[in-house]
CSV table of C-alpha atoms in Angstrom, one decimal:
chain,number,residue,atom,x,y,z
A,127,MET,CA,23.0,-37.5,-32.6
A,128,SER,CA,24.6,-38.2,-36.0
A,129,SER,CA,25.9,-35.5,-38.3
A,130,LYS,CA,22.8,-36.0,-40.5
A,131,ALA,CA,20.6,-35.1,-37.6
A,132,HIS,CA,22.8,-32.1,-36.9
A,133,ASN,CA,22.3,-30.9,-40.5
A,134,ASN,CA,18.6,-31.5,-40.3
A,135,LEU,CA,18.6,-29.3,-37.2
A,136,LEU,CA,20.4,-26.4,-38.9
A,137,HIS,CA,18.2,-26.7,-41.9
A,138,THR,CA,15.0,-26.5,-39.8
A,139,LYS,CA,16.4,-23.6,-37.8
A,140,ARG,CA,17.1,-21.7,-41.0
A,141,ILE,CA,13.5,-22.3,-42.2
A,142,VAL,CA,12.1,-21.1,-38.9
A,143,GLN,CA,14.3,-18.0,-39.0
A,144,GLN,CA,13.2,-17.2,-42.6
A,145,LEU,CA,9.5,-17.7,-41.6
A,146,ARG,CA,10.0,-15.4,-38.6
A,147,ILE,CA,11.3,-12.7,-40.9
A,148,GLU,CA,8.4,-13.2,-43.4
A,149,ALA,CA,5.8,-13.2,-40.7
A,150,SER,CA,6.9,-9.9,-39.3
A,151,ILE,CA,6.8,-7.7,-42.4
A,152,GLU,CA,4.2,-4.9,-42.7
A,153,ARG,CA,1.4,-5.6,-45.0
A,154,ILE,CA,-1.4,-3.4,-46.5
A,155,LYS,CA,-4.9,-4.3,-47.5
A,156,VAL,CA,-5.5,-5.5,-51.0
A,157,SER,CA,-8.1,-2.8,-51.6
A,158,LYS,CA,-5.4,-0.1,-51.0
A,159,ALA,CA,-2.8,-2.0,-53.1
A,160,SER,CA,-5.3,-2.4,-56.0
A,161,ALA,CA,-6.2,1.3,-55.8
A,162,ASP,CA,-2.6,2.3,-56.0
A,163,LEU,CA,-2.0,-0.1,-59.0
A,164,MET,CA,-5.0,1.4,-60.8
A,165,ASN,CA,-3.8,4.9,-60.1
A,166,TYR,CA,-0.4,4.1,-61.6
A,167,CYS,CA,-2.0,2.7,-64.7
A,168,SER,CA,-4.2,5.7,-65.3
A,169,GLU,CA,-1.5,8.2,-64.6
A,170,HIS,CA,0.8,6.6,-67.2
A,171,ALA,CA,-1.8,5.4,-69.7
A,172,ARG,CA,-1.5,8.3,-72.0
A,173,ASN,CA,2.3,7.8,-72.3
A,174,ASP,CA,1.9,4.1,-73.2
A,175,PRO,CA,2.2,3.8,-77.0
A,176,LEU,CA,1.2,0.2,-77.2
A,177,LEU,CA,-2.0,0.9,-75.2
A,178,MET,CA,-3.0,4.1,-76.9
A,179,GLY,CA,-1.6,3.5,-80.3
A,180,ILE,CA,0.4,6.3,-81.9
A,181,ALA,CA,0.2,7.7,-85.4
A,182,ALA,CA,2.2,5.9,-88.0
A,183,SER,CA,4.3,9.0,-88.6
A,184,ASP,CA,5.5,9.1,-85.0
A,185,ASN,CA,6.3,5.4,-84.6
A,186,PRO,CA,9.6,4.5,-86.3
A,187,PHE,CA,8.5,0.9,-86.5
A,188,LYS,CA,5.3,1.7,-88.4
A,189,GLU,CA,6.4,2.6,-91.9
A,190,LYS,CA,4.3,3.4,-94.9
A,191,LYS,CA,6.2,1.0,-97.1
A,192,PRO,CA,5.4,-2.7,-96.5
A,193,CYS,CA,7.6,-4.9,-94.3
A,194,THR,CA,10.3,-6.7,-96.2
A,195,ILE,CA,9.5,-10.2,-95.6
A,196,LEU,CA,11.9,-12.5,-97.4
B,106,MET,CA,19.0,-43.6,-43.8
B,107,CYS,CA,17.9,-43.0,-40.2
B,108,ASP,CA,19.8,-42.0,-37.1
B,109,GLN,CA,22.5,-44.6,-36.8
B,110,THR,CA,24.1,-46.1,-33.7
B,111,PHE,CA,27.8,-45.9,-34.5
B,112,MET,CA,30.1,-48.8,-33.8
B,113,ALA,CA,33.1,-47.2,-32.1
B,114,ALA,CA,35.9,-47.8,-34.5
B,115,THR,CA,38.6,-46.2,-32.4
B,116,PHE,CA,39.5,-45.7,-28.8
B,117,GLY,CA,41.5,-42.8,-27.6
B,118,PRO,CA,41.5,-39.3,-26.0
B,119,CYS,CA,38.5,-37.3,-27.1
B,120,GLU,CA,39.4,-34.3,-29.1
B,121,SER,CA,37.1,-32.1,-27.1
B,122,CYS,CA,37.2,-33.2,-23.4
B,123,GLY,CA,40.4,-35.2,-23.5
B,124,LYS,CA,39.1,-38.2,-21.6
B,125,PRO,CA,40.1,-41.6,-23.1
B,126,SER,CA,36.9,-43.3,-24.4
B,127,PRO,CA,35.4,-45.0,-27.5
B,128,LEU,CA,35.4,-42.3,-30.1
B,129,MET,CA,32.7,-41.6,-32.7
B,130,ASN,CA,34.3,-40.8,-36.0
B,131,ILE,CA,32.0,-38.3,-37.7
B,132,TYR,CA,32.4,-35.7,-40.4
B,133,ILE,CA,31.1,-32.2,-40.1
B,134,LYS,CA,31.5,-30.1,-43.3
B,135,ASN,CA,34.0,-32.6,-44.6
B,136,GLU,CA,36.2,-32.3,-41.5
B,137,ALA,CA,36.8,-35.5,-39.5
B,138,ILE,CA,36.0,-35.1,-35.9
B,139,ASN,CA,36.7,-37.7,-33.2
B,140,TYR,CA,34.7,-37.0,-30.1
B,141,CYS,CA,33.4,-39.3,-27.4
B,142,SER,CA,29.7,-39.8,-27.5
B,143,PHE,CA,29.0,-37.3,-24.7
B,144,CYS,CA,30.8,-34.5,-26.5
B,145,VAL,CA,29.0,-35.3,-29.7
B,146,GLU,CA,25.7,-34.8,-27.9
B,147,LEU,CA,26.9,-31.5,-26.4
B,148,MET,CA,28.0,-30.2,-29.8
B,149,ALA,CA,24.8,-31.0,-31.4
B,150,CYS,CA,22.9,-29.2,-28.7
B,151,GLN,CA,25.0,-26.1,-29.1
B,152,GLY,CA,23.0,-25.3,-32.2
B,153,LEU,CA,19.9,-25.0,-30.0
B,154,GLN,CA,18.7,-22.3,-27.7
B,155,SER,CA,17.7,-23.6,-24.3
B,156,GLY,CA,14.5,-25.6,-24.5
B,157,GLU,CA,14.6,-26.1,-28.3
B,158,SER,CA,14.8,-29.4,-30.1
B,159,VAL,CA,14.2,-30.4,-33.7
B,160,ALA,CA,10.6,-31.3,-32.8
B,161,SER,CA,9.9,-28.0,-31.2
B,162,LEU,CA,11.4,-26.1,-34.1
B,163,LYS,CA,9.2,-28.1,-36.5
B,164,ARG,CA,6.2,-27.2,-34.5
B,165,GLU,CA,7.2,-23.5,-34.6
B,166,CYS,CA,7.6,-23.9,-38.4
B,167,GLU,CA,4.1,-25.2,-38.8
B,168,SER,CA,2.6,-22.5,-36.6
B,169,LEU,CA,4.5,-19.7,-38.3
B,170,LYS,CA,3.2,-20.9,-41.7
B,171,LYS,CA,-0.3,-20.9,-40.4
B,172,LYS,CA,0.2,-17.4,-39.0
B,173,LEU,CA,1.5,-16.1,-42.3
B,174,GLU,CA,-1.6,-17.5,-44.1
B,175,GLU,CA,-3.9,-15.9,-41.6
B,176,GLU,CA,-2.2,-12.5,-41.7
B,177,ARG,CA,-2.3,-12.5,-45.5
B,178,GLY,CA,-5.9,-13.7,-45.5
B,179,LYS,CA,-7.0,-10.9,-43.1
B,180,LEU,CA,-6.0,-8.2,-45.6
B,181,ASN,CA,-7.7,-9.8,-48.6
B,182,ASP,CA,-10.8,-7.6,-48.4
B,183,VAL,CA,-11.4,-7.4,-52.1
B,184,GLU,CA,-10.1,-8.8,-55.4
B,185,LEU,CA,-8.2,-6.6,-57.8
B,186,HIS,CA,-10.6,-7.2,-60.7
B,187,GLN,CA,-13.5,-6.1,-58.6
B,188,VAL,CA,-11.8,-2.8,-57.8
B,189,ALA,CA,-11.1,-2.5,-61.5
B,190,ASP,CA,-14.7,-3.0,-62.5
B,191,LYS,CA,-15.2,0.8,-62.6
B,192,ILE,CA,-12.6,1.5,-65.2
B,193,GLU,CA,-13.3,1.3,-68.9
B,194,VAL,CA,-12.8,-1.9,-70.9
B,195,LEU,CA,-9.8,-1.7,-73.2
B,196,GLY,CA,-10.5,-0.9,-76.9
B,197,ALA,CA,-9.1,-3.2,-79.6
B,198,LEU,CA,-5.4,-3.0,-79.8
B,199,ALA,CA,-3.8,-2.3,-83.2
B,200,ILE,CA,-0.7,-4.3,-82.7
B,201,LYS,CA,0.8,-6.2,-85.7
B,202,THR,CA,4.1,-7.6,-86.8
B,203,ARG,CA,6.2,-4.8,-88.2
B,204,ARG,CA,9.6,-6.5,-88.5
B,205,VAL,CA,10.8,-10.0,-88.8
B,206,LEU,CA,14.5,-10.5,-87.8
B,207,LYS,CA,16.0,-13.5,-89.6
B,208,GLY,CA,19.6,-14.6,-89.2
B,209,HIS,CA,19.9,-17.1,-86.4
B,210,GLY,CA,20.5,-20.7,-87.4
B,211,ASN,CA,18.6,-22.2,-84.5
B,212,LYS,CA,16.2,-21.5,-81.7
B,213,VAL,CA,16.4,-17.9,-80.4
B,214,LEU,CA,16.4,-18.3,-76.6
B,215,CYS,CA,16.7,-14.8,-75.3
B,216,MET,CA,16.8,-11.1,-76.3
B,217,ASP,CA,17.2,-7.7,-74.7
B,218,TRP,CA,16.7,-4.1,-75.8
B,219,CYS,CA,19.4,-1.5,-75.6
B,220,LYS,CA,18.5,1.8,-73.8
B,221,ASP,CA,18.7,3.6,-77.1
B,222,LYS,CA,15.3,2.0,-78.0
B,223,ARG,CA,16.4,0.7,-81.4
B,224,ARG,CA,19.2,-1.8,-80.9
B,225,LEU,CA,18.6,-5.2,-79.5
B,226,VAL,CA,20.7,-8.3,-78.7
B,227,SER,CA,19.6,-11.8,-79.1
B,228,SER,CA,21.1,-15.2,-78.3
B,229,SER,CA,20.5,-18.6,-79.8
B,230,GLN,CA,21.0,-22.3,-79.4
B,231,ASP,CA,23.5,-22.1,-82.3
B,232,GLY,CA,25.9,-20.4,-80.0
B,233,LYS,CA,25.6,-17.0,-81.7
B,234,VAL,CA,24.8,-13.6,-80.1
B,235,ILE,CA,23.7,-11.0,-82.6
B,236,VAL,CA,23.2,-7.3,-82.1
B,237,TRP,CA,20.5,-5.9,-84.4
B,238,ASP,CA,19.3,-2.4,-85.4
B,239,GLY,CA,15.6,-2.8,-84.9
B,240,PHE,CA,14.7,0.0,-87.4
B,241,THR,CA,16.8,-1.1,-90.4
B,242,LEU,CA,17.1,-4.8,-89.6
B,243,SER,CA,20.8,-4.7,-90.1
B,244,LYS,CA,23.0,-6.9,-88.0
B,245,GLU,CA,25.6,-4.7,-86.3
B,246,ASN,CA,27.6,-7.3,-84.6
B,247,GLY,CA,27.7,-11.1,-84.3
B,248,ILE,CA,29.7,-13.1,-81.8
B,249,SER,CA,30.2,-16.8,-81.5
B,250,VAL,CA,30.1,-18.0,-77.9
B,251,PRO,CA,31.9,-21.3,-77.4
B,252,CYS,CA,28.8,-23.1,-76.1
B,253,THR,CA,25.4,-24.0,-77.4
B,254,TRP,CA,22.2,-23.0,-75.7
B,255,VAL,CA,23.0,-19.4,-74.9
B,256,MET,CA,20.0,-19.0,-72.6
B,257,ALA,CA,20.5,-15.5,-71.4
B,258,CYS,CA,21.8,-12.3,-72.8
B,259,ALA,CA,21.6,-8.7,-71.5
B,260,TYR,CA,22.5,-5.2,-72.8
B,261,ALA,CA,24.6,-3.0,-70.5
B,262,PRO,CA,23.0,0.3,-69.4
B,263,THR,CA,25.4,2.4,-71.5
B,264,GLY,CA,24.9,0.2,-74.5
B,265,CYS,CA,28.6,-0.5,-74.8
B,266,ALA,CA,28.6,-4.1,-73.7
B,267,VAL,CA,26.6,-7.3,-73.8
B,268,ALA,CA,26.6,-10.2,-71.3
B,269,CYS,CA,25.5,-13.7,-72.1
B,270,GLY,CA,25.5,-17.1,-70.5
B,271,GLY,CA,24.2,-20.6,-70.8
B,272,LEU,CA,25.1,-24.2,-70.7
B,273,ASP,CA,28.7,-23.5,-70.1
B,274,ASN,CA,27.8,-22.4,-66.6
B,275,LYS,CA,29.5,-19.1,-67.2
B,276,CYS,CA,28.4,-15.6,-68.0
B,277,SER,CA,30.5,-13.8,-70.5
B,278,LYS,CA,34.1,-15.0,-70.5
B,279,ALA,CA,33.9,-16.3,-66.9
B,280,VAL,CA,32.8,-13.1,-65.2
B,281,ALA,CA,30.3,-15.3,-63.3
B,282,MET,CA,30.9,-18.9,-62.5
B,283,HIS,CA,28.1,-21.1,-61.4
B,284,THR,CA,28.1,-24.9,-60.9
B,285,ASN,CA,25.2,-25.4,-63.3
B,286,TYR,CA,23.8,-23.5,-66.3
B,287,VAL,CA,23.2,-19.8,-66.3
B,288,SER,CA,19.5,-19.2,-66.9
B,289,GLY,CA,19.3,-15.4,-66.7
B,290,CYS,CA,21.5,-12.4,-66.4
B,291,THR,CA,21.0,-8.7,-66.1
B,292,PHE,CA,23.2,-5.7,-65.5
B,293,THR,CA,22.4,-3.7,-62.4
B,294,ASN,CA,22.4,0.1,-62.7
B,295,SER,CA,25.9,0.2,-63.9
B,296,ASP,CA,28.0,-1.5,-66.5
B,297,ASN,CA,30.1,-2.9,-63.7
B,298,GLN,CA,27.8,-5.4,-61.9
B,299,ILE,CA,25.9,-8.4,-63.2
B,300,LEU,CA,23.2,-10.4,-61.5
B,301,THR,CA,22.8,-14.0,-62.6
B,302,SER,CA,20.4,-16.8,-61.9
B,303,SER,CA,21.4,-20.4,-62.3
B,304,GLY,CA,20.4,-24.0,-62.5
B,305,ASP,CA,22.4,-24.6,-59.4
B,306,GLY,CA,19.6,-23.0,-57.4
B,307,SER,CA,21.3,-19.8,-56.5
B,308,CYS,CA,21.5,-16.2,-57.8
B,309,ALA,CA,24.7,-14.2,-57.6
B,310,LEU,CA,25.9,-10.6,-57.9
B,311,TRP,CA,29.3,-10.2,-59.7
B,312,ASP,CA,31.8,-7.5,-60.3
B,313,VAL,CA,32.4,-7.4,-64.0
B,314,GLU,CA,36.1,-6.2,-63.9
B,315,SER,CA,37.4,-8.6,-61.4
B,316,GLY,CA,35.0,-11.5,-61.8
B,317,GLN,CA,34.6,-11.4,-58.0
B,318,LEU,CA,31.5,-12.7,-56.3
B,319,LEU,CA,29.9,-9.8,-54.4
B,320,GLN,CA,26.9,-11.5,-52.9
B,321,SER,CA,25.1,-14.8,-53.3
B,322,PHE,CA,21.5,-15.5,-52.8
B,323,HIS,CA,20.4,-19.0,-51.5
B,324,GLY,CA,16.9,-20.1,-50.7
B,325,HIS,CA,15.5,-21.7,-53.8
B,326,THR,CA,15.3,-25.5,-53.6
B,327,ALA,CA,15.6,-26.1,-57.4
B,328,ASP,CA,16.8,-24.5,-60.6
B,329,VAL,CA,16.3,-20.7,-60.7
B,330,LEU,CA,15.0,-19.9,-64.2
B,331,SER,CA,14.5,-16.2,-64.2
B,332,LEU,CA,15.2,-12.9,-62.4
B,333,ASP,CA,14.3,-9.3,-62.7
B,334,LEU,CA,15.7,-6.2,-61.0
B,335,ALA,CA,13.3,-3.7,-59.3
B,336,PRO,CA,12.9,-0.4,-61.3
B,337,SER,CA,15.6,2.0,-60.2
B,338,GLU,CA,13.6,4.3,-58.0
B,339,THR,CA,12.5,1.6,-55.6
B,340,GLY,CA,15.9,0.5,-54.5
B,341,ASN,CA,18.1,-2.6,-54.2
B,342,THR,CA,15.8,-5.6,-54.6
B,343,PHE,CA,15.2,-8.2,-57.2
B,344,VAL,CA,12.8,-11.1,-57.8
B,345,SER,CA,13.6,-14.6,-58.9
B,346,GLY,CA,11.5,-17.6,-59.9
B,347,GLY,CA,12.3,-21.2,-60.4
B,348,CYS,CA,11.5,-24.9,-60.7
B,349,ASP,CA,10.6,-25.0,-57.0
B,350,LYS,CA,7.4,-23.0,-58.0
B,351,LYS,CA,8.4,-20.2,-55.7
B,352,ALA,CA,9.0,-16.6,-56.5
B,353,ASN,CA,11.4,-14.9,-54.0
B,354,VAL,CA,12.2,-11.3,-53.5
B,355,TRP,CA,15.8,-10.5,-52.3
B,356,ASP,CA,17.6,-7.6,-50.8
B,357,MET,CA,20.8,-7.2,-52.9
B,358,ARG,CA,23.0,-5.8,-50.2
B,359,SER,CA,22.3,-8.3,-47.4
B,360,GLY,CA,21.5,-11.4,-49.5
B,361,GLN,CA,18.4,-11.8,-47.5
B,362,ASN,CA,15.2,-13.4,-48.9
B,363,ILE,CA,12.6,-10.8,-47.9
B,364,GLN,CA,9.4,-12.3,-49.3
B,365,SER,CA,8.4,-15.5,-50.9
B,366,PHE,CA,5.3,-16.5,-52.9
B,367,GLU,CA,4.2,-20.0,-53.7
B,368,SER,CA,1.0,-20.3,-55.6
B,369,HIS,CA,1.9,-21.6,-59.0
B,370,VAL,CA,1.5,-25.4,-59.4
B,371,SER,CA,4.5,-25.8,-61.8
B,372,ASP,CA,7.9,-24.3,-62.7
B,373,ILE,CA,8.0,-20.5,-62.9
B,374,ASN,CA,9.7,-19.7,-66.2
B,375,CYS,CA,9.8,-15.9,-66.0
B,376,VAL,CA,9.3,-13.1,-63.5
B,377,LYS,CA,9.0,-9.3,-64.3
B,378,TYR,CA,8.4,-6.3,-62.1
B,379,TYR,CA,5.4,-4.0,-62.6
B,380,PRO,CA,6.7,-0.6,-63.7
B,381,SER,CA,6.0,1.0,-60.3
B,382,GLY,CA,8.1,-1.6,-58.5
B,383,ASP,CA,5.2,-2.5,-56.1
B,384,ALA,CA,4.2,-5.7,-57.8
B,385,PHE,CA,5.5,-8.4,-60.2
B,386,ALA,CA,4.1,-10.9,-62.7
B,387,SER,CA,5.2,-14.5,-63.3
B,388,ALA,CA,4.8,-17.0,-66.1
B,389,SER,CA,4.6,-20.7,-65.5
B,390,ASP,CA,4.4,-24.1,-67.1
B,391,ASP,CA,1.0,-24.5,-65.4
B,392,ALA,CA,-0.4,-22.3,-68.3
B,393,THR,CA,-1.1,-19.3,-66.0
B,394,CYS,CA,0.5,-16.0,-65.4
B,395,ARG,CA,0.0,-14.5,-61.9
B,396,PHE,CA,0.3,-11.0,-60.5
B,397,TYR,CA,1.7,-10.5,-57.0
B,398,ASP,CA,1.5,-7.3,-55.0
B,399,LEU,CA,4.6,-6.8,-52.7
B,400,ARG,CA,3.0,-4.5,-50.2
B,401,ALA,CA,-0.1,-6.7,-49.7
B,402,ASP,CA,2.3,-9.7,-49.7
B,403,ARG,CA,0.0,-11.9,-51.8
B,404,GLU,CA,-1.2,-12.9,-55.3
B,405,VAL,CA,-3.8,-10.5,-56.5
B,406,ALA,CA,-4.6,-11.8,-60.0
B,407,VAL,CA,-4.4,-15.0,-62.1
B,408,TYR,CA,-4.4,-14.7,-65.9
B,409,GLN,CA,-5.8,-18.0,-67.3
B,410,LYS,CA,-8.4,-19.3,-69.7
B,411,ASP,CA,-9.7,-22.8,-70.2
B,412,SER,CA,-8.5,-22.6,-73.8
B,413,VAL,CA,-5.0,-21.7,-72.8
B,414,ILE,CA,-3.4,-25.1,-71.9
B,415,PHE,CA,0.2,-24.6,-72.9
B,416,GLY,CA,2.9,-23.3,-70.5
B,417,ALA,CA,3.8,-19.6,-70.5
B,418,SER,CA,7.5,-19.0,-70.9
B,419,THR,CA,7.8,-15.2,-70.7
B,420,VAL,CA,6.0,-12.0,-69.6
B,421,ASP,CA,6.5,-8.3,-69.8
B,422,PHE,CA,4.4,-5.2,-69.0
B,423,SER,CA,3.6,-2.3,-71.3
B,424,LEU,CA,4.9,1.1,-70.1
B,425,SER,CA,1.9,2.0,-68.0
B,426,GLY,CA,1.5,-1.5,-66.6
B,427,ARG,CA,-2.0,-1.9,-68.0
B,428,LEU,CA,-1.1,-4.6,-70.5
B,429,LEU,CA,0.8,-7.9,-69.8
B,430,PHE,CA,2.3,-9.6,-72.8
B,431,ALA,CA,2.9,-13.3,-72.3
B,432,GLY,CA,4.5,-15.7,-74.7
B,433,TYR,CA,3.4,-19.3,-74.7
B,434,ASN,CA,4.5,-22.7,-75.9
B,435,ASP,CA,1.5,-22.8,-78.3
B,436,TYR,CA,3.4,-20.2,-80.4
B,437,THR,CA,1.1,-17.3,-79.5
B,438,ILE,CA,1.4,-14.2,-77.4
B,439,ASN,CA,-1.6,-13.4,-75.2
B,440,VAL,CA,-2.1,-9.8,-74.2
B,441,TRP,CA,-3.8,-9.6,-70.8
B,442,ASP,CA,-5.6,-6.6,-69.2
B,443,VAL,CA,-3.6,-6.5,-65.9
B,444,LEU,CA,-6.3,-4.9,-63.8
B,445,LYS,CA,-9.4,-6.6,-65.1
B,446,GLY,CA,-7.8,-10.0,-65.5
B,447,THR,CA,-9.2,-10.6,-69.0
B,448,ARG,CA,-7.5,-11.3,-72.2
B,449,SER,CA,-7.4,-8.3,-74.5
B,450,SER,CA,-5.9,-9.9,-77.6
B,451,ILE,CA,-3.8,-12.6,-79.1
B,452,LEU,CA,-0.8,-12.1,-81.3
B,453,PHE,CA,-0.2,-14.8,-83.9
B,454,GLY,CA,2.8,-15.1,-86.2
B,455,HIS,CA,5.5,-17.3,-84.7
B,456,GLU,CA,5.8,-20.8,-86.0
B,457,ASN,CA,7.2,-22.3,-82.8
B,458,ARG,CA,7.4,-21.6,-79.1
B,459,VAL,CA,7.8,-18.0,-78.0
B,460,SER,CA,10.9,-18.0,-75.7
B,461,ARG,CA,11.0,-14.3,-74.7
B,462,VAL,CA,9.0,-11.1,-75.0
B,463,ARG,CA,10.3,-7.6,-74.2
B,464,VAL,CA,8.8,-4.2,-74.5
B,465,SER,CA,11.2,-1.5,-75.8
B,466,PRO,CA,12.5,1.0,-73.3
B,467,ASP,CA,10.2,3.8,-74.6
B,468,GLY,CA,7.2,1.4,-74.9
B,469,THR,CA,6.7,1.9,-78.6
B,470,ALA,CA,7.3,-1.7,-79.6
B,471,LEU,CA,7.3,-5.3,-78.4
B,472,CYS,CA,10.0,-7.7,-79.5
B,473,SER,CA,9.5,-11.5,-79.3
B,474,ALA,CA,12.0,-14.2,-79.7
B,475,SER,CA,11.1,-17.7,-80.8
B,476,TRP,CA,12.2,-21.3,-81.4
B,477,ASP,CA,11.3,-20.7,-85.1
B,478,HIS,CA,14.8,-19.0,-85.4
B,479,THR,CA,13.3,-15.5,-85.8
B,480,LEU,CA,12.5,-12.4,-83.7
B,481,ARG,CA,9.5,-10.3,-84.4
B,482,ILE,CA,8.9,-6.6,-83.6
B,483,TRP,CA,5.3,-5.7,-83.0
B,484,ALA,CA,3.9,-2.2,-82.8
């Protein structure tokens, strides 16, 4: 076997080891994962200024005077 | 090149068994080895467990890939947007340009917010890195970096330092040395460690003080274009995306690639974790953004429209994770409803490609950097 075949072998071995690790992880159902994502969103929605919009007086970026655009 | 039959060029005692015979002169890892042909076979077989061969490993490879697909498929009992049908549709968003930051002389390639929620740092193709005060538009600091195309910049957690890197293959005065350009960098939870991604296909963790390489992450088969650290509560992992169309999740301590996702059909330009740390989004040259859940180990949403045909270069989530801001090469920023999969609004204003979007640490504003030499703050 040439050294190229040897490298090929090591490369394939590495891929197989990686796949074995990936195949063995614990997974949950998409329905459960989606429910959790939705819960997170609704719990934090009221603290999300970009989502809810906050009063101009509270937002330092929203000022009464117009933006200085040169 | 195929397997070659070597012509024996030398004759002498084999370096392994000692018997005089025609020797094969081969190189393993740049070292010259002169073994007789029998010992070469033996050595090659040492890499194998009993009964393995390249062919059997390849077969195992194929069957593992099939098994992975099956396992993932079994858990795909419903789509995210179906579950999200029961929540209300988003109202119209009142987001407009509030500030335009001018001062760079060339394309702005990257920006990052400071934890104080008002300062930000930006880097540009003109080799300059500027620190701005977002409220007053004043430039607090400007540094010239001795290379053009400063593709990555990051603010340290304490706000006392900034890291940047690019075509000079280094990150900040040679803290990090890669063999190709540095595409992304971020501080870990302290000012003392930097995580970088590079065109050389690897990611690496460095100690800032000593410049020492603490851990390297190999697995991508092409340039790595982006990385993001998991939000602090969820531990020591990060996600990276690159030109091999894959997004990989890594364990920072062991260097191990824990999960891998390949569903984009073109380069992944940017990856960003969902605020809870259980999912992440990616932006790609294939004009889509995708959402992957880590615990379900699969893609759960694709954000695309027939009218969106230009590549997406950057993504970021709003504070609650309900909105996904994505910057595109058609100069716009699309705002997607993460759960329902629909587009909520479009932000117009930039006059060239949007290279980076980032939501401020307290979620009050979005900053976008563009090839039109400016940055815009939206709120």
